[in-house]
PDB file of C-alpha atoms in Angstrom:
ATOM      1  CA  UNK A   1      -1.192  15.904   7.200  1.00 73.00           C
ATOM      2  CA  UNK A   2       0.919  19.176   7.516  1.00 84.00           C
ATOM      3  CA  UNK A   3       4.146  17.707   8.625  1.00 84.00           C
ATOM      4  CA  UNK A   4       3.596  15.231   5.537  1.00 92.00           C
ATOM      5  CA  UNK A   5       3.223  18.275   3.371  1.00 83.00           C
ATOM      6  CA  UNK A   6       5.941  19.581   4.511  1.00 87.00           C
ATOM      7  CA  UNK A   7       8.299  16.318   5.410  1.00 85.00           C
ATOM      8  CA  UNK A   8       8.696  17.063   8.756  1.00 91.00           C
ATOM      9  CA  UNK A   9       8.950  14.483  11.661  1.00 92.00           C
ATOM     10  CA  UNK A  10       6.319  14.223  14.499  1.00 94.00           C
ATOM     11  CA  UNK A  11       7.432  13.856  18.086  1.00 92.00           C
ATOM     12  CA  UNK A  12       3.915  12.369  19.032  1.00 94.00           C
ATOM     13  CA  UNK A  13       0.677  11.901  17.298  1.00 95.00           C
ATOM     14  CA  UNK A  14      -1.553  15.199  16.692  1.00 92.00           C
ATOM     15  CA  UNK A  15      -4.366  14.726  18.678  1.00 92.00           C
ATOM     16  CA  UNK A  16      -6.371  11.760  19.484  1.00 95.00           C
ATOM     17  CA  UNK A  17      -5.336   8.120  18.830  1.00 96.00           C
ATOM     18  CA  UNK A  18      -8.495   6.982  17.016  1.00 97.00           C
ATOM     19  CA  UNK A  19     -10.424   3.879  18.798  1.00 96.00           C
ATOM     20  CA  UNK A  20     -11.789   2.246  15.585  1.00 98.00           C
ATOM     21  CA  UNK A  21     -11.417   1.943  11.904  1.00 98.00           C
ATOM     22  CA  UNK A  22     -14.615   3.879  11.410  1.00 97.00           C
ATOM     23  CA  UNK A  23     -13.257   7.010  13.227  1.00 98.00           C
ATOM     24  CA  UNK A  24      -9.862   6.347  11.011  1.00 98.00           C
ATOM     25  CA  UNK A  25     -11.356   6.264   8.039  1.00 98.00           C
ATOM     26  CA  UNK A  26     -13.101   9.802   8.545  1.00 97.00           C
ATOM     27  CA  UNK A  27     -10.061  11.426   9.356  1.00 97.00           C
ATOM     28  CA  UNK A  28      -8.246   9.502   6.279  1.00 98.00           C
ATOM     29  CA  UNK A  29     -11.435  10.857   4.073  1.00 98.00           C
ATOM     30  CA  UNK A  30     -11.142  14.329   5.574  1.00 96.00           C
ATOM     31  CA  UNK A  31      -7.514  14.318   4.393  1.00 96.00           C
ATOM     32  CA  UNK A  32      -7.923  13.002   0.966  1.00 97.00           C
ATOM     33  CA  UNK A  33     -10.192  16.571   0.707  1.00 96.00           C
ATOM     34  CA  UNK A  34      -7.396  18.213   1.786  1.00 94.00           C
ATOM     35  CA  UNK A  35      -4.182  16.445  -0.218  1.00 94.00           C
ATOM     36  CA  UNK A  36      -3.533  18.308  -3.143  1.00 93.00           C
ATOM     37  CA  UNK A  37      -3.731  15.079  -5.546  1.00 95.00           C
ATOM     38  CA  UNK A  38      -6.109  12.645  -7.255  1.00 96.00           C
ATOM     39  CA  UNK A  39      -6.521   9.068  -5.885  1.00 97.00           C
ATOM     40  CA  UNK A  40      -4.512   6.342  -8.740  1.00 98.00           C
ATOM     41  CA  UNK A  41      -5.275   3.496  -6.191  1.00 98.00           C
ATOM     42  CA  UNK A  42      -5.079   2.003  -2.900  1.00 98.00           C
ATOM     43  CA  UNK A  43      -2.468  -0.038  -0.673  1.00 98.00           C
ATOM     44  CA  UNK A  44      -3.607  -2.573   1.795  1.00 98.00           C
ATOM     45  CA  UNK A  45      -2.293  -3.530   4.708  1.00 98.00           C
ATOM     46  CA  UNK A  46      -2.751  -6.788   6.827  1.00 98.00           C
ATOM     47  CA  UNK A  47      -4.028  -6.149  10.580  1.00 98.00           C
ATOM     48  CA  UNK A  48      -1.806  -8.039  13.037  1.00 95.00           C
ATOM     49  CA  UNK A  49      -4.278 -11.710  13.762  1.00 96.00           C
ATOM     50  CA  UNK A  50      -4.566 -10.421  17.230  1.00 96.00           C
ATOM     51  CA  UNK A  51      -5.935  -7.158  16.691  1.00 96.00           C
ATOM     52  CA  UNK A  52      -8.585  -8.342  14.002  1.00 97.00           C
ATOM     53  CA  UNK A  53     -11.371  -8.855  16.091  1.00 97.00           C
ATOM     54  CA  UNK A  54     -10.963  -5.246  18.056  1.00 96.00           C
ATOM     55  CA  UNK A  55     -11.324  -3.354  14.499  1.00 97.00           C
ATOM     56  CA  UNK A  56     -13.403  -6.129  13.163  1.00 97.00           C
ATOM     57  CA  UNK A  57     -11.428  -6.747   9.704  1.00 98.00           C
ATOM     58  CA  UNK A  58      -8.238  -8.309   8.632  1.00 98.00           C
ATOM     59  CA  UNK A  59      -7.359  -5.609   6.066  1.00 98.00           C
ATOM     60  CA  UNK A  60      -6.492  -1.401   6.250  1.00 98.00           C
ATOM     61  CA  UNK A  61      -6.296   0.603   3.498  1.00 98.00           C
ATOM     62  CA  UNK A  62      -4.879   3.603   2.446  1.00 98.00           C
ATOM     63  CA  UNK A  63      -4.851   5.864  -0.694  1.00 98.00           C
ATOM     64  CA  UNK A  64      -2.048   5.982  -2.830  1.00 98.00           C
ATOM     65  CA  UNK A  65      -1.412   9.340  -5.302  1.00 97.00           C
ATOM     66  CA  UNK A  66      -1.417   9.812  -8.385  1.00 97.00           C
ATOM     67  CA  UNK A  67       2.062  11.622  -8.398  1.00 95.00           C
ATOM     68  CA  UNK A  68       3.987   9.401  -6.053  1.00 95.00           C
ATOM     69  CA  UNK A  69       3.300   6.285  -8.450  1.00 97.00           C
ATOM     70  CA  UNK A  70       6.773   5.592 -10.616  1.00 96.00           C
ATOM     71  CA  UNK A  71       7.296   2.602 -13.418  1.00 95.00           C
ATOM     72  CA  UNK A  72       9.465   0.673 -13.543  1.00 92.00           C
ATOM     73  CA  UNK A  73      11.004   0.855 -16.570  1.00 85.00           C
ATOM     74  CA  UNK A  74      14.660   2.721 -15.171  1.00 82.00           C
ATOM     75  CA  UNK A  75      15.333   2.469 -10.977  1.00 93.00           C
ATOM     76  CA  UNK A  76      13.298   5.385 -10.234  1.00 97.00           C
ATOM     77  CA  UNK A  77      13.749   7.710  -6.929  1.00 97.00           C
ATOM     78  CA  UNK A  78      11.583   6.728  -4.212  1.00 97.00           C
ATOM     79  CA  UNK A  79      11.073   9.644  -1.070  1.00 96.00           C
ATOM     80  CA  UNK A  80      10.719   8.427   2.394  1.00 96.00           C
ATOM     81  CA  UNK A  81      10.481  10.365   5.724  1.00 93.00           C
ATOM     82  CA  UNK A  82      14.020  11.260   7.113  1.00 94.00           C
ATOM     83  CA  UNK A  83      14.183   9.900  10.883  1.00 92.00           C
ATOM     84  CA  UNK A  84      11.070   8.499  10.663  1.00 94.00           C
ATOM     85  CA  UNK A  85       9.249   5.469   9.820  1.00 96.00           C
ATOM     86  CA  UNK A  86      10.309   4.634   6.325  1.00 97.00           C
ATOM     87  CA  UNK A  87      10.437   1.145   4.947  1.00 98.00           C
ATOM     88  CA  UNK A  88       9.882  -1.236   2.024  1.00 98.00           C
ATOM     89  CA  UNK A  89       7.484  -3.617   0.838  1.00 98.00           C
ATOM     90  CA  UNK A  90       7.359  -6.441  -1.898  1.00 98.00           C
ATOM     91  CA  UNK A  91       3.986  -6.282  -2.971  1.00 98.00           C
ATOM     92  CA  UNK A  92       1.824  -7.611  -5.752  1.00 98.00           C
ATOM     93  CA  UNK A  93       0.058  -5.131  -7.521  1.00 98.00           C
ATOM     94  CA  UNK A  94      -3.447  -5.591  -9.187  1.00 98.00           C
ATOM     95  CA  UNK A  95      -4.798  -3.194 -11.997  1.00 98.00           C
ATOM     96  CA  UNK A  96      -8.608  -2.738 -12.230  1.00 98.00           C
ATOM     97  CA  UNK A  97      -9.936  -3.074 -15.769  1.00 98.00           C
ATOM     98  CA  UNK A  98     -13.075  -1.296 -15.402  1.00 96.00           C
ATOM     99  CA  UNK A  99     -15.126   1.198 -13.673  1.00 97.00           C
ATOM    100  CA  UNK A 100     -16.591  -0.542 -10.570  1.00 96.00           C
ATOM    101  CA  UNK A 101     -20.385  -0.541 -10.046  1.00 91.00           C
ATOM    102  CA  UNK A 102     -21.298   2.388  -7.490  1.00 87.00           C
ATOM    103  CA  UNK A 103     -22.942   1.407  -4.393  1.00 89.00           C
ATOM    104  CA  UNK A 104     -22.021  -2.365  -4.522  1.00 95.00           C
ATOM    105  CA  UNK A 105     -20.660  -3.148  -0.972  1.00 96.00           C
ATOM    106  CA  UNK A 106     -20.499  -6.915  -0.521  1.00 97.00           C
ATOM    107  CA  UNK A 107     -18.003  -8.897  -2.494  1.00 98.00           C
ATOM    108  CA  UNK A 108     -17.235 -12.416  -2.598  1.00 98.00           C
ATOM    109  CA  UNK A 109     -13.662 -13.156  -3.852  1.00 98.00           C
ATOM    110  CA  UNK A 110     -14.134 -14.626  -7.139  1.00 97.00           C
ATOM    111  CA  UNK A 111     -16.653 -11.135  -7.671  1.00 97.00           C
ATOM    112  CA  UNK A 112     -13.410  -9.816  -6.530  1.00 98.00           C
ATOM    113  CA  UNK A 113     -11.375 -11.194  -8.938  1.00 98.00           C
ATOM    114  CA  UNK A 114     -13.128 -10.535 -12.263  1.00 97.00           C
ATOM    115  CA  UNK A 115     -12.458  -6.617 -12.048  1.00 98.00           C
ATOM    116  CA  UNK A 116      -9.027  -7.490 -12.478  1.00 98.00           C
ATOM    117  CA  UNK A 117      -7.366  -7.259 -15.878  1.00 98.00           C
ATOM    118  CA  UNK A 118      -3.613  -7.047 -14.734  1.00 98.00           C
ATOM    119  CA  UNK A 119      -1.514  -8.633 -12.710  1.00 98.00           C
ATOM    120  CA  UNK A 120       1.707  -6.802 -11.457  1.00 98.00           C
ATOM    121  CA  UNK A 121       5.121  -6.979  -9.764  1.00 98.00           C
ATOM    122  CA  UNK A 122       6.496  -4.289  -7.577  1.00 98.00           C
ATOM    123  CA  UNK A 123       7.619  -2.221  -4.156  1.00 98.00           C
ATOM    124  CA  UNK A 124       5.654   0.117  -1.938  1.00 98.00           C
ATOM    125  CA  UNK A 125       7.516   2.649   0.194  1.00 98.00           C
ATOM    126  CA  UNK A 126       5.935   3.117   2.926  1.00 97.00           C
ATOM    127  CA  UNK A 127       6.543   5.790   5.824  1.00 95.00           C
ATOM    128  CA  UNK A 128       5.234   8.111   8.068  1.00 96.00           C
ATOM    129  CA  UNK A 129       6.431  11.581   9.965  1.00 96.00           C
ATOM    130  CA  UNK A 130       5.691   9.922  13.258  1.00 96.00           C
ATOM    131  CA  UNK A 131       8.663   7.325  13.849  1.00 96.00           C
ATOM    132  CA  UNK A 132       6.446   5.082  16.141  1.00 95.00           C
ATOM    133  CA  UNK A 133       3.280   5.294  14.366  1.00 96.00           C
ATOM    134  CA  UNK A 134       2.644   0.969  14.225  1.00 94.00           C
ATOM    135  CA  UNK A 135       2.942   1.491  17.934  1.00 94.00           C
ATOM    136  CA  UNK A 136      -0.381   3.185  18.344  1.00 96.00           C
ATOM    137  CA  UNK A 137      -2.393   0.823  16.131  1.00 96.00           C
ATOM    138  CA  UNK A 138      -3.828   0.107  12.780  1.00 98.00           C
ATOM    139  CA  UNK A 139      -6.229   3.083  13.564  1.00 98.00           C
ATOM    140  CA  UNK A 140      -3.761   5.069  13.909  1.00 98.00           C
ATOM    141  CA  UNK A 141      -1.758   4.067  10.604  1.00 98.00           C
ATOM    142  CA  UNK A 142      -5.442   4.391   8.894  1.00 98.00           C
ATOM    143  CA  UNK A 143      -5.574   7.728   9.930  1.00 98.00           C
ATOM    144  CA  UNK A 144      -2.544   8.854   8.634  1.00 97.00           C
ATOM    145  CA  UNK A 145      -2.712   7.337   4.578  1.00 97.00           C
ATOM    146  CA  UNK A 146      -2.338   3.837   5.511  1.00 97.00           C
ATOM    147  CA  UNK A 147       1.719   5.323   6.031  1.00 97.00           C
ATOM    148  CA  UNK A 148       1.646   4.950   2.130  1.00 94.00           C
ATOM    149  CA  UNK A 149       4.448   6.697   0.281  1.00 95.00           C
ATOM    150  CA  UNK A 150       4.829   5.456  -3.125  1.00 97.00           C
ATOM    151  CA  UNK A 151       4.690   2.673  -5.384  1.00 98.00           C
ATOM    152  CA  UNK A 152       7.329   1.563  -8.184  1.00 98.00           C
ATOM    153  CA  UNK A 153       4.642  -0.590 -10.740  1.00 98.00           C
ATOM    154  CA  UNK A 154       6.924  -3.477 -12.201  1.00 98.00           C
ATOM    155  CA  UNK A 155       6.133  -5.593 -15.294  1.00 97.00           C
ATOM    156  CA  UNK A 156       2.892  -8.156 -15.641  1.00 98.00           C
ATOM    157  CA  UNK A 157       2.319 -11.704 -14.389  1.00 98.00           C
ATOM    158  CA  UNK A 158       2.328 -13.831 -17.231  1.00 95.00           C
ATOM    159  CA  UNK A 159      -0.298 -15.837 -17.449  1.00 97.00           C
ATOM    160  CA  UNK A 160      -1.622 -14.782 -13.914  1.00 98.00           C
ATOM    161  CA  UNK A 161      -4.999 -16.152 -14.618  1.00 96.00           C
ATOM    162  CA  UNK A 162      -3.770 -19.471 -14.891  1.00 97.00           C
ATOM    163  CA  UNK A 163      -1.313 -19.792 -12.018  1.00 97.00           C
ATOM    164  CA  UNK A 164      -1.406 -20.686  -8.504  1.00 97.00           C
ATOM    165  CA  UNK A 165      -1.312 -17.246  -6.621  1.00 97.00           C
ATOM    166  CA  UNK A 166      -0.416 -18.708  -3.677  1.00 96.00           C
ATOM    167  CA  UNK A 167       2.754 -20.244  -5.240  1.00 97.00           C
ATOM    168  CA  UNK A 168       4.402 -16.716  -6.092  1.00 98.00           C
ATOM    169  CA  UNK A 169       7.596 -15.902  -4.488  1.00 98.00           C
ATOM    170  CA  UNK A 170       9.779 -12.947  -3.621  1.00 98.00           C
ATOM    171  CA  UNK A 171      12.693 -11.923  -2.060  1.00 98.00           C
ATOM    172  CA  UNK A 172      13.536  -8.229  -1.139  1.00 98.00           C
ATOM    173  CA  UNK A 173      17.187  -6.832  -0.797  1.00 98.00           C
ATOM    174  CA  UNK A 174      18.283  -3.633   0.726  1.00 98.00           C
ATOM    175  CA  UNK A 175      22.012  -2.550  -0.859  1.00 98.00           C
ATOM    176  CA  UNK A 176      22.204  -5.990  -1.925  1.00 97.00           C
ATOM    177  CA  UNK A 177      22.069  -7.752   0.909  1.00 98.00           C
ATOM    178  CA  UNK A 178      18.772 -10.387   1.594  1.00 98.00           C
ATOM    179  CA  UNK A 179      16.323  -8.574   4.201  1.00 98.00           C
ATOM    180  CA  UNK A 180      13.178 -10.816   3.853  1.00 98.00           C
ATOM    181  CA  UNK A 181      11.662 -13.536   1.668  1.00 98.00           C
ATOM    182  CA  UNK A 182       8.196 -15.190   1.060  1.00 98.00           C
ATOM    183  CA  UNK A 183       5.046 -14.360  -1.190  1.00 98.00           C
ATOM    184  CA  UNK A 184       1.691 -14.163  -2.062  1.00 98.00           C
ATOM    185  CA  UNK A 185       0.930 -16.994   0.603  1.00 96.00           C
ATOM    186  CA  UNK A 186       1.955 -14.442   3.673  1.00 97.00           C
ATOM    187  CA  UNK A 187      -1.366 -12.731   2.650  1.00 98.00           C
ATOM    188  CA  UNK A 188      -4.116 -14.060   4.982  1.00 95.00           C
ATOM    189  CA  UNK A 189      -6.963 -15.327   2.409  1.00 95.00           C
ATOM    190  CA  UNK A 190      -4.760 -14.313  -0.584  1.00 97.00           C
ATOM    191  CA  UNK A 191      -4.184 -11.338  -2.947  1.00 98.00           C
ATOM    192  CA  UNK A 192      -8.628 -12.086  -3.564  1.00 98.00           C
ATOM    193  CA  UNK A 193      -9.200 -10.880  -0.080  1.00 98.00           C
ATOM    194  CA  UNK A 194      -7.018  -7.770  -0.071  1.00 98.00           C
ATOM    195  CA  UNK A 195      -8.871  -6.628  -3.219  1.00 98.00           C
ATOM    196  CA  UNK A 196     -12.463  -7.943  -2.214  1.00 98.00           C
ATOM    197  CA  UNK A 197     -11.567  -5.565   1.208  1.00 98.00           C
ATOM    198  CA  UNK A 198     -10.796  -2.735  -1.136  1.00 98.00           C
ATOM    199  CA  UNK A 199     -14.072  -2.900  -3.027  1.00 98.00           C
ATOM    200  CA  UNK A 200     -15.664  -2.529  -0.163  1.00 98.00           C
ATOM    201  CA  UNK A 201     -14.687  -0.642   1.793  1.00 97.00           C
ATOM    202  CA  UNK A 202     -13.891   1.798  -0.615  1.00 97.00           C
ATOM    203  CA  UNK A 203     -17.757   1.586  -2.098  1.00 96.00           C
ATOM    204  CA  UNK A 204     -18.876   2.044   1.698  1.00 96.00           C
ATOM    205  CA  UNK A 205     -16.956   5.587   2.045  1.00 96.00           C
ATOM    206  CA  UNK A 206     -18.126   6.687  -1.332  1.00 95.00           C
ATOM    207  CA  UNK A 207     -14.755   6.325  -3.121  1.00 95.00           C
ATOM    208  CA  UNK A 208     -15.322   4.642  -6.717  1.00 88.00           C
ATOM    209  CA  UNK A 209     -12.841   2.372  -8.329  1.00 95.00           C
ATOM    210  CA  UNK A 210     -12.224   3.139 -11.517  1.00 97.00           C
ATOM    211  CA  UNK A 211     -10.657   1.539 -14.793  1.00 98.00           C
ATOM    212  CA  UNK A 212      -6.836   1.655 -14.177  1.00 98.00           C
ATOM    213  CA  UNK A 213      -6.382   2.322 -10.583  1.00 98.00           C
ATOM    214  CA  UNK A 214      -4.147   0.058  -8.724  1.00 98.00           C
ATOM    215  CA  UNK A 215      -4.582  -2.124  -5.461  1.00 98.00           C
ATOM    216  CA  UNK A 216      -0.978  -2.713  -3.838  1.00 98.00           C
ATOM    217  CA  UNK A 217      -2.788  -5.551  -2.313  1.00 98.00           C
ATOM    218  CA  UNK A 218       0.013  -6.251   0.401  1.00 98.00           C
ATOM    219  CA  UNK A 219       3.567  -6.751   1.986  1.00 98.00           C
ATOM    220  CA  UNK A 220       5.192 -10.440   0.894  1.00 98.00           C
ATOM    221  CA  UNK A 221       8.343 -10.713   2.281  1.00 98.00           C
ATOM    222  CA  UNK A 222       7.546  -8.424   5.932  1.00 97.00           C
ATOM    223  CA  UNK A 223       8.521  -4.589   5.815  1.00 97.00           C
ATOM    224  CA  UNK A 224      11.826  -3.436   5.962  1.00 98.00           C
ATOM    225  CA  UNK A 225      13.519  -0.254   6.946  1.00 97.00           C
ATOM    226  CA  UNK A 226      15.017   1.802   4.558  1.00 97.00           C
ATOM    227  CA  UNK A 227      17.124   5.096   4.191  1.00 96.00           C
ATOM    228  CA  UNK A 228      18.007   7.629   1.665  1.00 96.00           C
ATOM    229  CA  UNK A 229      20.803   6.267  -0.287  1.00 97.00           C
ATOM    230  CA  UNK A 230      19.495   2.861   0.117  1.00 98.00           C
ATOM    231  CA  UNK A 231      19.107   0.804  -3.198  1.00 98.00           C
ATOM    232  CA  UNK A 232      16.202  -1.643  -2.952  1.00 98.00           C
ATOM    233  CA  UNK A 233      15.882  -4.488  -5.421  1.00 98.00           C
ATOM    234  CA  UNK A 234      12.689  -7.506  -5.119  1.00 98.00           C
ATOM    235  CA  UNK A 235      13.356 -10.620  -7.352  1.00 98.00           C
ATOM    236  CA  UNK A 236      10.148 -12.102  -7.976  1.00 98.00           C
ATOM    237  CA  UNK A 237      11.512 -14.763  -9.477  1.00 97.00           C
ATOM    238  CA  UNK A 238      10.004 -16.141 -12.975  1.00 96.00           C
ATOM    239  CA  UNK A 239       8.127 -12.967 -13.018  1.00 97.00           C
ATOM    240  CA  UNK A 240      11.143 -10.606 -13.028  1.00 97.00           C
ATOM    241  CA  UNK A 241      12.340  -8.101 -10.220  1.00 97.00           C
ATOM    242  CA  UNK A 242      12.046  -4.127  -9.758  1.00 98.00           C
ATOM    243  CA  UNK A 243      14.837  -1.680  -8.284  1.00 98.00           C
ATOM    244  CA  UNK A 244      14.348   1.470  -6.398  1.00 98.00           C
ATOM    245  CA  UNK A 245      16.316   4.069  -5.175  1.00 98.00           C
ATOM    246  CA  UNK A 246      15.288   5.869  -1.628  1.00 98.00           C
ATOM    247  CA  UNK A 247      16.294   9.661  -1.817  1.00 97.00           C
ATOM    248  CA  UNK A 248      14.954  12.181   1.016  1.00 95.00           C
ATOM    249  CA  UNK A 249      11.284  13.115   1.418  1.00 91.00           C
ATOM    250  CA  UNK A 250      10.702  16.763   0.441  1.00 88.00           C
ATOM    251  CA  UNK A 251       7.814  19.483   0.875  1.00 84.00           C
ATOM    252  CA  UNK A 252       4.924  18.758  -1.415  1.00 79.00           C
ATOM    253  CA  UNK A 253       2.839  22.028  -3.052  1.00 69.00           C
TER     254      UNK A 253
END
């Protein structure tokens, strides 16, 4: 947590790999108590298929900050990790419409689905101070935020209610030039299951979802590394695209 304080690069992780999510998910809780800003939401992140049944889920999560959240109204500065792991991610971005019943921890997708009033477009950055972090495990990337860095919150769905999910497309571009493409489909079980694994897990650690936070529920087009300097743009078609600018990570107070 101190070298993401102070946007400094690790040479190895600090301490001991964790084995399982639940040991992750402590030391990402411990953290939170520590970070020196309120919880506006949480990214998800899909386990690789052949991991899933060693940390027994298909989902991660990770919190994202209140003051690292930009809209998307201008092509707002985005700060990754110098000489680290830094990347983008098309995501989908669902907006919870009211406070979340405490203590509820099982959640079938449609349940899922009615706390959502909003529908969104947009791009996580996504880094962490230790370059090979995704080497070590989605334990490991628990621990340490879910690597979340930011989130750029583009313009609604229209008519999301009444649309085929699975049938939205993206394409992300880094300085213009076509780095990945896909959708909503590349999430296993669909933007539902990202969100049903944020309710609960989130309700299980004692972290309550209230009206307005976000769920980044997932990367659509595959991440992609990015730079300061970079310009990142994601069409999403129909549904409009959002722009970014990737500037330098500095210390956080």
């Amino acid at each position: 947590m101190e070298a993401r304080r102070r946007a400094t690069k690790l040479d190895r992780y600090p301490g001991a790999v964790p084995d399982t999510l639940y040991e992750a998910y402590c030391i990402q809780d411990f953290a939170i108590s520590l970070w020196p800003d309120s919880i506006a939401g949480w990214k998800v992140g899909q386990i690789r298929p052949e991991h899933r049944d060693k940390y027994g889920s298909d989902r991660m999560l990770g919190p994202m900050f209140r003051k690292h959240i930009r809209q998307a109204h201008e092509e707002p500065e985005m700060p990754l990790f110098v000489g680290a792991f830094a990347v983008i991610e098309a995501e989908y971005i669902a907006v919870v419409g009211e406070d979340v019943p405490v203590g509820k921890v099982e959640w079938s997708l449609e349940e899922a689905m009615s706390v959502v009033s909003d529908l969104r477009i947009g791009i996580e950055t996504a880094g962490s101070p230790l370059p090979a972090l995704n080497e070590f495990g989605a334990a490991a990337v628990v621990s340490d935020f879910g690597a979340h860095g930011g989130l750029v919150v583009g313009p609604s769905i229209i008519d999301w209610q009444a649309r085929d999910l699975a049938a939205l497309e993206c394409k992300a571009f880094v300085n213009d030039e076509l780095v990945g493409t896909g959708g909503a489909r590349n999430l296993n079980n669909g933007i539902a299951r990202s969100i049903q694994a944020t309710l609960e897990s989130t309700a299980k650690r004692g972290h309550a979802l209230k009206a307005g936070h976000l769920i980044s529920t997932g990367a659509t087009t595959g991440v992609h590394a990015a730079k300061p300097g970079d310009r990142v743009r994601v069409s999403f078609g129909e549904d409009g695209e959002v722009r970014c600018r990737i500037v330098a990570a500095s210390p956080q107070r």
